[in-house]
Amino acid sequence: MAHFIAEVFHILFVLQLIGSYSVASQYVISDASGLGRRYDGIGGLSGGGATSRLLVNYPEPYLDQILDYLFKPNFGASLPILKVEIGGDSQSTDGTESSHMHSANDENYQRGYEWWLMKEAKKRNPSIKLYGLPWAFPGWIGNGQQSPYVNIDVTVDYIIKWIQGAKTHHNLTIDYIGIWNERPYNSTYIKTLRSSLNKAGLSHIAVVAADGTSAISQDILMDKALAAAVQIIGVHYPGTQVTNYTLETGKTIWASEDYSTNNNEVGAGCWARILNQNYVNGMMTSTISWNLIASYYDALPYTRDGLMTANEPWNSHYEVTDTIWITAHTTQFTDPGWMYLKHKSGVQHLDKGGSFVSMTDGVNLTIIIETMTHDHSKCIRPYLPPYNVAPQTAKFTLQGSFAKVSSLNVWYSKLTFSGQTSTMFAKKNPIKVVNGSFTLSLNPDEVYTLTTTERGYKGNYPTPPPSAPFPVPYSDNFDNYPEFSEASNFADQAGVWEIRESGDPTHKLVMEQVVLESPVYWCPAAESPISVIGNYSWQNANVSMDVKLGDNTGAFLAQRINHGGCKVVAATGLFFIVYSNGTFAVYSDIHRQFLLNSGQVDVKSGMWFKMQLLIQDNKATGFVQGKTLFTASLDPKTIPSHGFVAMGMPNYASAQFDNFDIISAS
């Protein structure tokens, strides 16, 4: 009897499956009743923060290859928008990015790597649009307060100088500017920014607000001056939905930060679903991925939440993940300025799950179809309500100016989740359009691009070198960098280190900590500047560096640092600190609450001295100028078993560092 019941259920399942294909759902693709909204392009976000930190360290030819996969038209992701952080000297997710103005009297447009990245993107695609947004601000902007709106005119001038510096020093035209990432907006500031941009001859720049929730929509509806100041409403992680208030504004709407999901198969599914459904459900005409490229240490927050991964510059390993090819399904067959078709005339949900969008440039037609299932397309946020996707047959009828289309080129992807190899961005035989119609059999977890264009190319380079751990021994004397750049492989987590001339002939170029006051932070900032390096799995290491201190400060070497990113404020490990007043101390936490050892040391401000920290299992030894200062037993209850190597300072002050060595890590 049980066998008979099982057979019945099997037959019913097969009949259901056959039925799901046999009755075709009908869909119309037409521009006869007009067009929808303007498509603005897909983007990637470098910043928020320091997410491209390791990318700049890659050697050629691998660096060129990575950048081609991201930006080169008709090759890989072919991104038409690059969004970057306007560095604010403070932690903003995975590290700090340097400001162009550390103080009110300081201006420098050679700092950091975002200028370089924007130029590389422009080199590959001169039409790419550039978008700047601050997460944090240097402390002088806040004048002692945790707000950039203390003096609105000062903050507006700071942002405009960044825009002008981009043009003057790098010949970069900024196209979009934001307010303050995911933090309170100020209507007066937005209006002042808009009017000041216009007065400065920068009326071409669109203001995106407020890069967070859509709460600004109601203010826009009630305030005509604010409505005139804002060109684009930018929302983050909208879950493909926006409020009715947002739609009522009539403004262009963007998912100005989205995705933020590991770039495995599920991440690719998330990306495929939201790229379509952000428009189908929310009328959002651009979706920007946080982040552009996972080029930060895996142990930092949001591991591999980029469109591809490149976080091993020491051996040139990188990974072209499925999200690159999901992006290509849209970007390689459209351009910003194309128009979406109207809902129910080329834009809608599929009857048995999934969605499709259609776009045209007035001549060509491109249709992107996705059938991503729920569990295979969860983004990291927000919550995704349950839904079903089933095999289905879809009949598409082309009308209006598309009625004479006779065939469509086909590009296809199939994501798999059981260890099998996915099919990504494969060119298939064209589909014949007969009497204005064609039929497709659609299975779950597929992406199709159907297009009249002759574009499309799956870029390919030789396989990069295999993955390898951080190299040891490792040393850097910092003499081979441009001034104001950052040393390879260090990831600043609080404070900012820049390559500077030391003024001492025995120490040509050095790393100097240059943030001298607490910033207007995005996430609570550690008051101890700290930069991490190496391998998070290290348990034992022998590390040394030369230090020169200013007055009323100190420097530390640290090991087994267990937190970075916004959680660096809670970092524990072993911190060996030497102070300019001739004392030293050893702590187990970054806030220096738990003292393990202390004493006197023969150093003073203005002199160079060598620090060394050796950890072997449960024993730590600290040296200055080769002399043993302390030996301590490590309590596993208070000292992590492994973590990053780090250097830093107990406060925001000036200090120089040179001749960094990881002698061993075993």
Short mmCIF file of C-alpha atoms in Angstrom, two decimals, residues 45 83 131-135 176-185 190 207-216 230 232-237 254-258 288 522:
data_model
loop_
_atom_site.label_atom_id
_atom_site.label_comp_id
_atom_site.label_asym_id
_atom_site.label_seq_id
_atom_site.Cartn_x
_atom_site.Cartn_y
_atom_site.Cartn_z
CA LEU A 45 31.13 51.13 -4.43
CA LYS A 83 30.90 55.31 -6.37
CA TYR A 131 29.81 59.47 -7.48
CA GLY A 132 31.32 60.72 -4.21
CA LEU A 133 29.89 60.30 -0.71
CA PRO A 134 31.34 60.95 2.77
CA TRP A 135 30.99 58.44 5.59
CA TYR A 176 26.91 62.70 -8.42
CA ILE A 177 27.44 63.83 -4.84
CA GLY A 178 25.87 62.50 -1.65
CA ILE A 179 25.22 63.89 1.83
CA TRP A 180 26.31 61.69 4.78
CA ASN A 181 26.14 57.93 4.43
CA GLU A 182 23.29 56.36 6.43
CA ARG A 183 23.31 59.19 8.97
CA PRO A 184 20.89 62.07 9.60
CA TYR A 185 20.44 64.48 6.73
CA ILE A 190 21.31 69.96 1.20
CA VAL A 207 22.66 65.62 -5.57
CA VAL A 208 21.75 62.18 -4.21
CA ALA A 209 19.95 62.18 -0.88
CA ALA A 210 20.03 60.89 1.64
CA ASP A 211 21.89 57.57 1.09
CA GLY A 212 20.00 55.72 3.80
CA THR A 213 16.29 55.27 4.34
CA SER A 214 13.66 56.89 2.15
CA ALA A 215 12.50 59.14 5.00
CA ILE A 216 13.58 62.24 3.09
CA VAL A 230 17.62 66.87 -4.67
CA ILE A 232 17.99 61.57 -6.97
CA ILE A 233 16.55 59.81 -3.95
CA GLY A 234 19.14 57.25 -2.85
CA VAL A 235 17.96 54.40 -0.61
CA HIS A 236 20.01 51.59 0.90
CA TYR A 237 19.05 47.90 1.03
CA TRP A 254 18.27 54.58 -6.87
CA ALA A 255 19.28 51.69 -4.70
CA SER A 256 22.42 53.72 -4.06
CA GLU A 257 23.85 50.93 -1.88
CA ASP A 258 22.67 47.33 -2.06
CA ILE A 288 25.04 50.07 -6.70
CA TRP A 522 30.58 56.99 11.11
#
